[in-house]
Amino acid sequence: MKNLVILGAGTAGTMMANHLNHHLKQPEWQITIIDEREAHHYQPGYLFLPFDIYSPEDIVKTIEEFIPKNVELIKSKIDRISPNENKIELAGGKELPYDILIIATGAKIAPEETEGMKGSEWQKSVFDFYSFEGSLALRNKLREWEGGKLVVHITEMPIKCPVAPLEFAFLADSFFKHKNMRDKVEITYVTPLSGAFTKPKATEALEHLLEEKNINIESDFAIERVDNENKEIVDYGGKVIPFDLLVTVPTNKGDELLERSGMGDDLNYVPTNKATLQSKGYENVFVLGDASNIPASKAGSVAHFEAEILTENILRFIHGEPLKEEFDGHANCFIETGNSKALLIDFNYTHEPVEGTFPFPGLGPLRLLKESRMNHMGKLAFRWIYWNMLLKGTHIPFVSATMSESGKHYDKKTTNQSTLINQL
Amino acid sequence: METIINGFSITVNEEGYLTDFSQWNEQVAEKLATDASIELTPRHWEVLKYLQDEHMKQAALSIRRIGKSGVVDIKEFYQLFPVAPLKTATKICGIPKPASCI
C-alpha cells in the first residue's frame, strides 16, 4: 500500500483530502492528514467577529466533520519532515513514511518580528484580527471603546487576504456611524505599499472609497517599532504615527515546521513551482495554499482553485505523466465596504482586477470592482458555501479554476504591459 | 514608452521603470537618481550593485531581505534612499519594481 500524507487540516489540506479521496482508493492508497489542532476556523470570519456581526459559533467547527471516513486523521504535533528519507517525524518519536507529501500548513502572524509590537500594550491598545484570540479580544475592546485615533496598519507583505485590512477600515467606519460616534473617531490606514492595494485599477477604486469614508491613508510606511509608552508607530524613515487604538496585521510567516525541516525560505514559505504547485526541492512534495511562496494572493479562493489543478497533477505524477503547468494565480475576493455593500475582484498572475460582470459575461449578477448590495449578499452567502461546498471539494458552478477573461473590461494596452512586466 | 535620459534613448513603463536592462548604464542611473533628489555616493553604488546581482539571480527583493543581506541594514538603506527606498533604488538601477507585494 502506498501513502499520501497531507500536513495541515485547514482550508487547503481539508479540500485536498476530499478531492483525493474520490481518486485514490484503498487498498492501493492510504491518505493520512495530520494536524495538532481540534477546531477548524472559518478564517474570513475573523474580520466580522470584532464588529459583533458574527459570533464565535459561526466560525468554529471541529476538524473531524470535514475529513472523509477513509482518510486517517492524526492529531499530533509534527516534529519535522525528512524529505530525503520520505518520512514525517511526529512529536513523541513516531515516524510516518510517505510516497507523496502535500504541505498545507498555512501561514500565521508573527508579531514578535516587530520591536515592541507584542509589548505592554498588546491586547490593551494594540490588537490583531488575524487570529481567533486577537479578533475576540478586539471585539471586547470595541464594545467599550470611546473613540480617538484608530490606526489600521499592515506590517509587511505578503499577508493573508491582502484586502482584509481595508475591509476592516471600511467596516470600522460603518460600525462607528451606527454607534453614532463616527465624529469621535479618526481613522488612518497605514500601509507599506505605495497605495491602497497592490494592483493599479483596484487601488484607484479603493482610494476613492477611503476618501469618501473620510479615512486617511499613509503609504510607503515600513514600520521599525511600536512605541508602547508614547503610543505611536515609527517607521525606518523616522515618520511617526500616533494611535489610541492600533489594529495591526503583523508579519505573516509559514509554519516553523518548515524552518525545522530546512525546507522554507526566510519567511518559512516553501519554494514552489507557481504553475504546477510541485515543490522546487523534491519532486514528490507538493505545496498548497498559504504555505507556498508562489506570487499569488494568500487566500481561500486561491487554495480552492489550486486544489482542482493539484488533484489533476497528483494523478499525473502517480501515472508518470508530465505535470500540467496550469495554475494561473487565479484569485476571487469579496471586499466588504460597509453599510451592507461589497466589491468583488477577480484576477490572476497577469491580469489585474478590472470592472465587469461575474460569473456570467455581461449578466452578472455580481459586479466587478463596483460597490453593490448583491456583492455583500455574496460575501455572506460565502460562509455557507465554505462549510457546505468548498471544504468538501464540490466544484462551485460556473466558476473555473483558471481565470476567465470574458465579461471583464480590460484596457488592451494595460493588459499587455502587465503581462510584459510579469514576464521580466 | 520612449524617453531620452542623459542623451540615451530608453524605454520605460508607465511608472518610470526601465523595461530593458540592456539600456541601463551609470549615466542613466545618475540622472534617475537626480530626479529622485539623490546624489549617488560610493555607498549608494554598493547597494545598487547588490540589488542588480540579486535580480540577476532571480531573487525576490524585499526590505526584509535587504536588511538581512549583510550589505546594508534597513536603517542605512533609508538614509541612502529616504523615500520608498526599495522602489526608488530598483528604479535607479534599472531593474523592475519588486513584485513582493501581492
Coordinates of C-alpha atoms in Angstrom, one line a residue:
Chain A
M1 CA 0.0 0.0 0.0
K2 CA 1.2 3.5 -0.8
N3 CA 0.9 6.5 1.5
L4 CA -0.2 10.0 0.6
V5 CA 0.3 12.3 3.6
I6 CA -1.2 15.8 3.9
L7 CA 0.2 18.2 6.5
G8 CA -2.4 20.6 7.9
A9 CA -6.2 20.2 8.0
G10 CA -7.1 23.8 7.4
T11 CA -8.8 25.1 4.3
A12 CA -6.3 23.8 1.8
G13 CA -5.5 20.5 3.4
T14 CA -9.1 19.6 4.1
M15 CA -10.1 20.4 0.5
M16 CA -7.3 18.2 -0.8
A17 CA -8.3 15.3 1.4
N18 CA -11.8 15.4 0.0
H19 CA -10.7 15.8 -3.7
L20 CA -8.1 12.9 -3.5
N21 CA -10.5 10.6 -1.6
H22 CA -12.5 10.3 -4.8
H23 CA -9.5 9.2 -6.8
L24 CA -7.1 7.3 -4.5
K25 CA -8.8 4.2 -3.1
Q26 CA -7.8 1.6 -0.5
P27 CA -6.2 -0.9 -0.5
E28 CA -3.8 0.6 -3.1
W29 CA -3.6 4.0 -1.3
Q30 CA -3.9 5.3 2.2
I31 CA -4.5 9.0 2.6
T32 CA -3.4 10.5 6.0
I33 CA -3.9 14.0 7.2
I34 CA -2.0 15.4 10.2
D35 CA -2.9 18.5 12.4
E36 CA -2.5 19.1 16.0
R37 CA -5.5 21.4 16.4
E38 CA -9.0 20.4 17.5
A39 CA -11.0 23.1 15.6
H40 CA -11.4 24.2 12.0
H41 CA -11.9 28.0 11.8
Y42 CA -13.6 29.9 9.0
Q43 CA -10.8 32.5 8.9
P44 CA -12.7 35.1 6.8
G45 CA -15.0 35.3 9.9
Y46 CA -12.2 36.9 11.9
L47 CA -13.0 40.1 10.0
F48 CA -16.6 40.2 11.3
L49 CA -16.1 39.0 14.8
P50 CA -14.7 42.4 16.2
F51 CA -17.9 44.2 15.0
D52 CA -20.3 41.6 16.5
I53 CA -21.5 40.7 13.0
Y54 CA -20.5 37.0 13.6
S55 CA -20.2 35.2 16.9
P56 CA -17.6 32.6 17.7
E57 CA -20.1 29.7 17.0
D58 CA -20.4 30.9 13.4
I59 CA -16.8 30.4 12.6
V60 CA -15.6 27.4 14.6
K61 CA -16.4 23.8 13.9
T62 CA -14.5 20.5 14.6
I63 CA -11.8 19.3 12.1
E64 CA -13.3 15.8 12.1
E65 CA -16.6 16.7 10.5
F66 CA -14.9 17.7 7.2
I67 CA -12.5 14.8 6.8
P68 CA -13.8 11.8 4.8
K69 CA -14.1 8.5 6.6
N70 CA -11.4 6.7 4.6
V71 CA -8.9 9.4 5.3
E72 CA -6.9 8.8 8.5
L73 CA -6.8 11.9 10.7
I74 CA -3.8 12.1 13.1
K75 CA -3.9 14.8 15.8
S76 CA -0.3 15.3 16.6
K77 CA 2.4 17.9 16.5
I78 CA 4.8 17.4 13.7
D79 CA 8.4 17.4 14.7
R80 CA 10.0 17.6 11.3
I81 CA 9.9 16.4 7.7
S82 CA 12.8 14.4 6.4
P83 CA 12.3 14.9 2.6
N84 CA 15.4 12.9 1.7
E85 CA 14.1 9.9 3.5
N86 CA 10.4 10.5 2.6
K87 CA 9.2 10.4 6.1
I88 CA 7.5 12.5 8.7
E89 CA 8.6 12.5 12.3
L90 CA 5.8 13.2 14.8
A91 CA 6.2 14.6 18.3
G92 CA 6.9 11.7 20.6
G93 CA 9.1 9.9 18.1
K94 CA 6.6 8.1 15.9
E95 CA 7.6 8.1 12.2
L96 CA 5.4 8.0 9.1
P97 CA 6.7 7.2 5.7
Y98 CA 5.2 8.7 2.6
D99 CA 5.2 8.2 -1.2
I100 CA 3.6 11.6 -1.8
L101 CA 3.6 14.6 0.5
I102 CA 1.3 17.6 0.4
I103 CA 2.3 20.6 2.6
A104 CA -0.7 22.7 3.6
T105 CA 0.5 24.1 6.9
G106 CA -0.6 27.7 6.1
A107 CA 0.7 31.0 7.4
K108 CA 0.2 32.8 10.7
I109 CA 1.0 36.1 12.4
A110 CA 4.4 36.7 13.9
P111 CA 4.1 39.9 15.9
E112 CA 7.5 39.2 17.6
E113 CA 9.1 40.1 14.3
T114 CA 8.5 43.8 15.0
E115 CA 10.1 45.5 18.0
G116 CA 7.6 46.5 20.7
M117 CA 4.6 45.0 18.9
K118 CA 4.0 42.4 21.5
G119 CA 4.9 44.8 24.2
S120 CA 3.0 46.1 27.3
E121 CA 0.1 47.5 25.1
W122 CA -0.5 44.1 23.3
Q123 CA -4.3 43.4 23.5
K124 CA -4.7 46.6 25.6
S125 CA -4.4 49.2 22.8
V126 CA -2.5 47.1 20.2
F127 CA -4.6 44.3 18.5
D128 CA -4.5 41.9 15.6
F129 CA -7.6 40.4 13.9
Y130 CA -5.7 37.6 12.1
S131 CA -6.1 35.1 15.0
F132 CA -9.2 34.0 16.7
E133 CA -7.9 35.2 20.1
G134 CA -6.9 38.6 18.7
S135 CA -10.2 39.1 16.9
L136 CA -12.2 38.2 20.0
A137 CA -10.1 40.5 22.3
L138 CA -10.6 43.3 19.8
R139 CA -14.4 42.7 19.8
N140 CA -14.4 43.2 23.6
K141 CA -12.3 46.3 23.2
L142 CA -14.5 47.8 20.5
R143 CA -17.6 47.2 22.6
E144 CA -16.5 49.7 25.2
W145 CA -14.0 52.0 23.3
E146 CA -15.0 55.6 23.5
G147 CA -13.1 56.9 20.4
G148 CA -9.9 58.6 19.5
K149 CA -7.3 57.8 16.9
L150 CA -7.8 54.4 15.2
V151 CA -4.8 53.2 13.1
V152 CA -5.3 50.2 10.8
H153 CA -1.9 49.0 9.9
I154 CA -0.1 46.4 7.7
T155 CA 3.5 45.5 8.8
E156 CA 4.9 43.9 5.6
M157 CA 3.8 41.9 2.6
P158 CA 2.9 39.2 1.8
I159 CA -0.1 38.8 4.2
K160 CA -3.1 36.5 4.1
C161 CA -6.0 38.1 2.3
P162 CA -4.4 41.4 1.4
V163 CA -7.8 43.2 1.2
A164 CA -8.8 42.3 4.8
P165 CA -7.2 45.4 6.4
L166 CA -9.0 47.7 4.0
E167 CA -12.2 45.9 4.8
F168 CA -11.5 46.4 8.4
A169 CA -11.2 50.1 7.9
F170 CA -14.4 50.3 5.9
L171 CA -16.3 48.2 8.4
A172 CA -15.0 50.3 11.3
D173 CA -16.3 53.5 9.6
S174 CA -19.7 51.8 9.3
F175 CA -19.6 50.4 12.8
F176 CA -18.9 53.8 14.4
K177 CA -21.5 55.5 12.3
H178 CA -24.1 53.1 13.6
K179 CA -23.0 53.8 17.1
N180 CA -23.4 57.5 16.5
M181 CA -19.8 58.2 17.4
R182 CA -18.0 58.5 14.0
D183 CA -17.2 62.1 14.8
K184 CA -15.2 60.9 17.8
V185 CA -13.0 58.5 15.7
E186 CA -10.2 59.5 13.4
I187 CA -9.4 56.5 11.1
T188 CA -5.9 56.2 9.4
Y189 CA -4.9 53.4 7.1
V190 CA -1.2 52.8 7.2
T191 CA 0.5 50.6 4.5
P192 CA 4.0 49.6 3.3
L193 CA 2.6 49.8 -0.2
S194 CA 2.5 52.9 -2.4
G195 CA -1.3 52.9 -2.4
A196 CA -4.4 51.2 -1.0
F197 CA -3.8 47.9 -2.9
T198 CA -1.2 46.1 -5.0
K199 CA -2.9 46.5 -8.4
P200 CA -3.4 49.9 -10.1
K201 CA -7.1 49.7 -11.2
A202 CA -8.3 48.3 -7.8
T203 CA -6.1 50.9 -6.0
E204 CA -7.9 53.7 -7.8
A205 CA -11.3 52.4 -6.8
L206 CA -10.4 51.7 -3.2
E207 CA -8.6 55.0 -2.6
H208 CA -11.8 56.7 -3.9
L209 CA -13.8 54.8 -1.3
L210 CA -11.3 55.6 1.5
E211 CA -11.7 59.3 0.7
E212 CA -15.5 59.1 0.6
K213 CA -15.5 57.5 4.0
N214 CA -13.1 60.1 5.4
I215 CA -10.3 57.6 6.1
N216 CA -6.8 59.0 5.9
I217 CA -4.1 57.0 4.1
E218 CA -0.4 56.8 4.9
S219 CA 1.5 54.9 2.3
D220 CA 5.1 53.6 2.0
F221 CA 5.3 53.2 5.7
A222 CA 7.9 50.5 6.7
I223 CA 7.5 50.0 10.4
E224 CA 10.6 49.9 12.6
R225 CA 8.9 49.6 16.0
V226 CA 5.9 50.2 18.2
D227 CA 6.5 52.7 20.9
N228 CA 4.3 51.4 23.7
E229 CA 5.0 54.4 26.1
N230 CA 4.0 57.2 23.7
K231 CA 1.5 55.0 21.8
E232 CA 2.9 55.6 18.3
I233 CA 4.3 53.6 15.4
V234 CA 7.7 54.7 14.0
D235 CA 9.0 53.8 10.5
Y236 CA 12.6 53.4 9.4
G237 CA 12.5 56.8 7.7
G238 CA 11.6 58.4 11.1
K239 CA 7.9 59.0 10.3
V240 CA 5.8 58.8 13.4
I241 CA 2.0 58.0 13.6
P242 CA 0.2 58.3 17.0
F243 CA -2.6 56.0 18.0
D244 CA -5.2 55.4 20.7
L245 CA -6.1 52.0 19.2
L246 CA -3.8 50.2 16.8
V247 CA -5.2 47.4 14.8
T248 CA -2.2 45.8 13.0
V249 CA -1.6 43.0 10.7
P250 CA 1.8 41.6 12.0
T251 CA 4.3 40.0 9.7
N252 CA 2.9 36.7 8.3
K253 CA 5.1 33.6 8.3
G254 CA 4.8 30.0 7.3
D255 CA 4.9 27.3 9.9
E256 CA 8.1 26.8 12.0
L257 CA 8.0 23.2 10.9
L258 CA 9.4 24.2 7.6
E259 CA 12.3 26.0 9.3
R260 CA 12.9 23.0 11.5
S261 CA 12.9 20.8 8.3
G262 CA 15.2 23.2 6.4
M263 CA 12.5 23.5 3.7
G264 CA 11.4 27.1 4.0
D265 CA 12.6 30.5 2.7
D266 CA 13.4 33.4 5.1
L267 CA 9.6 33.7 5.9
N268 CA 9.2 29.8 6.2
Y269 CA 7.4 29.6 2.9
V270 CA 8.2 26.6 0.7
P271 CA 9.8 27.4 -2.7
T272 CA 7.2 26.1 -5.2
N273 CA 6.7 26.0 -8.9
K274 CA 3.9 28.6 -9.5
A275 CA 2.3 26.7 -12.4
T276 CA 2.4 23.1 -11.2
L277 CA 2.5 23.5 -7.4
Q278 CA 5.3 21.0 -7.1
S279 CA 7.9 21.9 -4.5
K280 CA 11.2 23.1 -6.1
G281 CA 13.3 20.9 -3.9
Y282 CA 11.6 17.5 -4.0
E283 CA 9.5 16.0 -6.9
N284 CA 7.2 14.0 -4.6
V285 CA 6.4 17.0 -2.4
F286 CA 3.6 19.4 -3.4
V287 CA 2.5 22.6 -1.7
L288 CA -1.0 24.0 -1.5
G289 CA -2.4 27.3 -0.1
D290 CA -0.7 29.8 2.1
A291 CA 2.3 27.6 2.8
S292 CA 3.9 28.1 -0.6
N293 CA 6.0 31.0 -1.9
I294 CA 4.1 31.4 -5.2
P295 CA 3.3 35.1 -6.1
A296 CA -0.5 34.6 -5.7
S297 CA -2.7 36.0 -3.0
K298 CA -2.7 34.0 0.2
A299 CA -6.5 33.4 0.2
G300 CA -9.0 30.6 0.5
S301 CA -10.2 31.2 -3.1
V302 CA -6.7 30.7 -4.4
A303 CA -6.3 27.4 -2.4
H304 CA -9.7 26.3 -3.8
F305 CA -8.6 26.9 -7.5
E306 CA -5.2 25.4 -6.8
A307 CA -6.8 22.3 -5.3
E308 CA -8.6 21.5 -8.5
I309 CA -5.4 21.7 -10.5
L310 CA -3.2 20.0 -7.9
T311 CA -5.6 17.0 -7.8
E312 CA -5.0 16.5 -11.5
N313 CA -1.3 16.9 -11.2
I314 CA -1.0 14.4 -8.3
L315 CA -2.8 11.8 -10.5
R316 CA -0.5 12.7 -13.4
F317 CA 2.5 12.3 -11.1
I318 CA 1.3 8.9 -10.0
H319 CA 0.9 7.7 -13.6
G320 CA 4.3 9.1 -14.5
E321 CA 2.9 11.7 -16.8
P322 CA 4.3 15.3 -17.2
L323 CA 2.6 17.8 -14.8
K324 CA 0.2 20.4 -16.2
E325 CA 1.6 23.9 -15.9
E326 CA -1.9 25.3 -15.5
F327 CA -2.2 27.3 -12.3
D328 CA -2.5 31.0 -13.3
G329 CA -2.7 32.6 -9.9
H330 CA -6.5 33.0 -10.0
A331 CA -8.0 34.8 -7.0
N332 CA -11.5 35.9 -6.4
C333 CA -12.2 38.1 -3.4
F334 CA -15.2 40.0 -2.0
I335 CA -14.3 43.3 -0.4
E336 CA -16.7 44.4 2.3
T337 CA -17.1 48.2 2.1
G338 CA -19.5 48.8 5.0
N339 CA -23.2 49.7 5.1
S340 CA -24.1 46.2 3.7
K341 CA -22.3 46.7 0.5
A342 CA -19.3 45.0 -1.1
L343 CA -17.0 44.9 -4.1
L344 CA -15.8 41.8 -5.9
I345 CA -12.4 41.4 -7.6
D346 CA -11.3 38.5 -9.9
F347 CA -7.7 38.4 -11.1
N348 CA -4.6 36.3 -11.7
Y349 CA -0.8 36.5 -12.1
T350 CA -1.1 38.6 -15.3
H351 CA -4.5 40.3 -15.2
E352 CA -5.2 42.9 -12.6
P353 CA -8.8 43.3 -11.2
V354 CA -10.9 45.4 -13.5
E355 CA -14.6 46.3 -13.8
G356 CA -17.1 43.9 -15.4
T357 CA -19.6 41.2 -14.5
F358 CA -19.2 37.9 -12.8
P359 CA -19.6 34.9 -13.3
F360 CA -21.7 35.4 -16.5
P361 CA -20.2 37.8 -19.0
G362 CA -22.5 40.8 -19.5
L363 CA -25.1 39.5 -17.0
G364 CA -23.5 39.2 -13.6
P365 CA -25.3 39.1 -11.3
L366 CA -22.2 40.2 -9.4
R367 CA -20.4 43.4 -10.5
L368 CA -16.7 43.5 -10.5
L369 CA -14.9 46.4 -8.8
K370 CA -18.2 48.2 -8.1
E371 CA -19.9 48.5 -4.7
S372 CA -23.3 46.7 -4.6
R373 CA -25.6 45.0 -2.1
M374 CA -25.6 41.9 -4.2
N375 CA -21.9 41.5 -3.7
H376 CA -22.4 41.8 0.1
M377 CA -25.0 39.1 -0.1
G378 CA -22.5 37.1 -2.0
K379 CA -19.9 37.5 0.8
L380 CA -22.3 36.5 3.5
A381 CA -23.5 33.5 1.4
F382 CA -19.9 32.5 1.1
R383 CA -19.8 31.2 4.7
W384 CA -22.5 28.6 3.8
I385 CA -20.6 27.8 0.6
Y386 CA -17.4 27.4 2.5
W387 CA -18.8 24.9 5.1
N388 CA -21.0 23.0 2.7
M389 CA -19.3 23.0 -0.7
L390 CA -15.7 24.4 -0.6
L391 CA -14.2 22.2 2.1
K392 CA -15.9 19.1 0.6
G393 CA -14.2 19.8 -2.7
T394 CA -17.5 20.3 -4.5
H395 CA -17.0 22.3 -7.7
I396 CA -18.5 25.8 -7.5
P397 CA -20.9 26.1 -10.5
F398 CA -19.8 28.5 -13.3
V399 CA -16.5 29.4 -11.6
S400 CA -13.4 27.9 -13.2
A401 CA -10.1 27.2 -11.6
T402 CA -8.3 29.3 -14.2
M403 CA -9.5 32.9 -14.7
S404 CA -11.9 33.8 -17.5
E405 CA -11.2 37.0 -19.4
S406 CA -14.8 37.4 -20.7
G407 CA -17.1 39.9 -19.1
K408 CA -14.1 41.9 -17.9
H409 CA -13.3 45.4 -19.2
Y410 CA -9.6 45.3 -20.0
D411 CA -7.8 48.2 -21.4
K412 CA -5.8 46.3 -24.1
K413 CA -2.6 48.3 -23.6
T414 CA -2.6 47.9 -19.8
T415 CA -3.1 44.1 -20.1
N416 CA -0.2 43.7 -22.4
Q417 CA 2.0 45.8 -20.2
S418 CA 1.3 44.0 -17.0
T419 CA 1.9 40.7 -18.9
L420 CA 5.2 42.0 -20.0
I421 CA 6.2 43.1 -16.5
N422 CA 5.3 39.7 -15.1
Q423 CA 7.5 38.0 -17.7
L424 CA 10.5 40.1 -16.9
Chain B
M1 CA 7.2 54.5 -23.8
E2 CA 10.4 56.0 -25.3
T3 CA 12.3 58.7 -23.3
I4 CA 15.7 60.4 -23.5
I5 CA 17.8 60.2 -20.4
N6 CA 21.1 61.9 -20.3
G7 CA 21.2 61.6 -24.1
F8 CA 20.3 57.8 -24.1
S9 CA 17.1 56.6 -25.7
I10 CA 15.4 54.5 -23.1
T11 CA 12.1 52.5 -22.9
V12 CA 10.3 52.8 -19.6
N13 CA 6.9 51.7 -18.3
E14 CA 4.2 54.0 -17.0
E15 CA 5.8 54.2 -13.6
G16 CA 9.2 55.1 -15.0
Y17 CA 11.0 51.7 -14.6
L18 CA 13.3 50.6 -17.4
T19 CA 11.7 47.7 -19.4
D20 CA 15.0 46.6 -20.9
F21 CA 18.0 46.3 -18.6
S22 CA 20.5 46.3 -21.5
Q23 CA 19.6 50.0 -22.0
W24 CA 20.8 50.8 -18.4
N25 CA 24.2 52.4 -17.7
E26 CA 25.8 54.5 -15.0
Q27 CA 24.9 57.8 -16.6
V28 CA 21.3 56.8 -16.9
A29 CA 21.4 55.9 -13.2
E30 CA 22.9 59.3 -12.3
K31 CA 20.0 61.1 -14.0
L32 CA 17.3 58.8 -12.5
A33 CA 18.9 59.5 -9.0
T34 CA 18.9 63.3 -9.6
D35 CA 15.2 63.0 -10.5
A36 CA 14.7 61.4 -7.1
S37 CA 16.8 64.1 -5.4
I38 CA 19.6 61.7 -4.5
E39 CA 23.3 62.2 -5.1
L40 CA 24.9 58.9 -5.6
T41 CA 27.9 58.1 -3.4
P42 CA 30.1 55.0 -3.4
R43 CA 27.9 53.6 -0.7
H44 CA 24.9 54.0 -2.9
W45 CA 26.6 52.2 -5.7
E46 CA 27.4 49.2 -3.4
V47 CA 23.8 48.8 -2.6
L48 CA 22.7 49.3 -6.3
K49 CA 25.1 46.7 -7.5
Y50 CA 23.9 44.3 -4.8
L51 CA 20.3 44.8 -5.9
Q52 CA 21.3 44.2 -9.6
D53 CA 23.1 41.0 -8.6
E54 CA 20.2 39.7 -6.6
H55 CA 17.8 40.5 -9.5
M56 CA 20.1 38.5 -11.9
K57 CA 19.9 35.6 -9.5
Q58 CA 16.1 36.0 -9.8
A59 CA 15.8 36.5 -6.0
A60 CA 12.6 38.3 -4.9
L61 CA 13.6 41.6 -3.4
S62 CA 12.1 42.9 -0.2
I63 CA 13.0 45.3 2.6
R64 CA 13.3 42.3 4.9
R65 CA 15.8 40.5 2.6
I66 CA 17.9 43.6 2.2
G67 CA 18.0 44.1 6.0
K68 CA 19.5 40.6 6.3
S69 CA 21.8 40.9 3.3
G70 CA 24.9 42.0 5.3
V71 CA 25.4 44.7 2.6
V72 CA 23.3 47.4 4.3
D73 CA 20.9 47.4 7.2
I74 CA 17.4 48.8 6.9
K75 CA 18.2 52.0 8.8
E76 CA 21.1 52.9 6.5
F77 CA 19.1 51.8 3.4
Y78 CA 16.5 54.5 4.4
Q79 CA 19.3 57.1 4.9
L80 CA 20.6 56.4 1.4
F81 CA 17.2 56.4 -0.3
P82 CA 14.9 58.3 2.1
V83 CA 11.6 57.9 0.3
A84 CA 10.2 54.4 -0.5
P85 CA 13.8 53.1 -0.7
L86 CA 13.3 49.8 -2.4
K87 CA 11.1 51.3 -5.2
T88 CA 13.5 54.2 -5.7
A89 CA 16.7 52.1 -5.6
T90 CA 15.3 49.5 -8.1
K91 CA 14.2 52.2 -10.4
I92 CA 17.7 53.8 -10.4
C93 CA 19.5 50.5 -11.0
G94 CA 17.3 49.7 -14.0
I95 CA 15.5 46.6 -12.6
P96 CA 11.7 46.0 -12.3
K97 CA 9.7 47.2 -9.3
P98 CA 9.8 44.4 -6.8
A99 CA 6.7 42.2 -7.1
S100 CA 6.9 41.2 -3.5
C101 CA 3.6 42.7 -2.8
I102 CA 0.5 40.8 -4.0

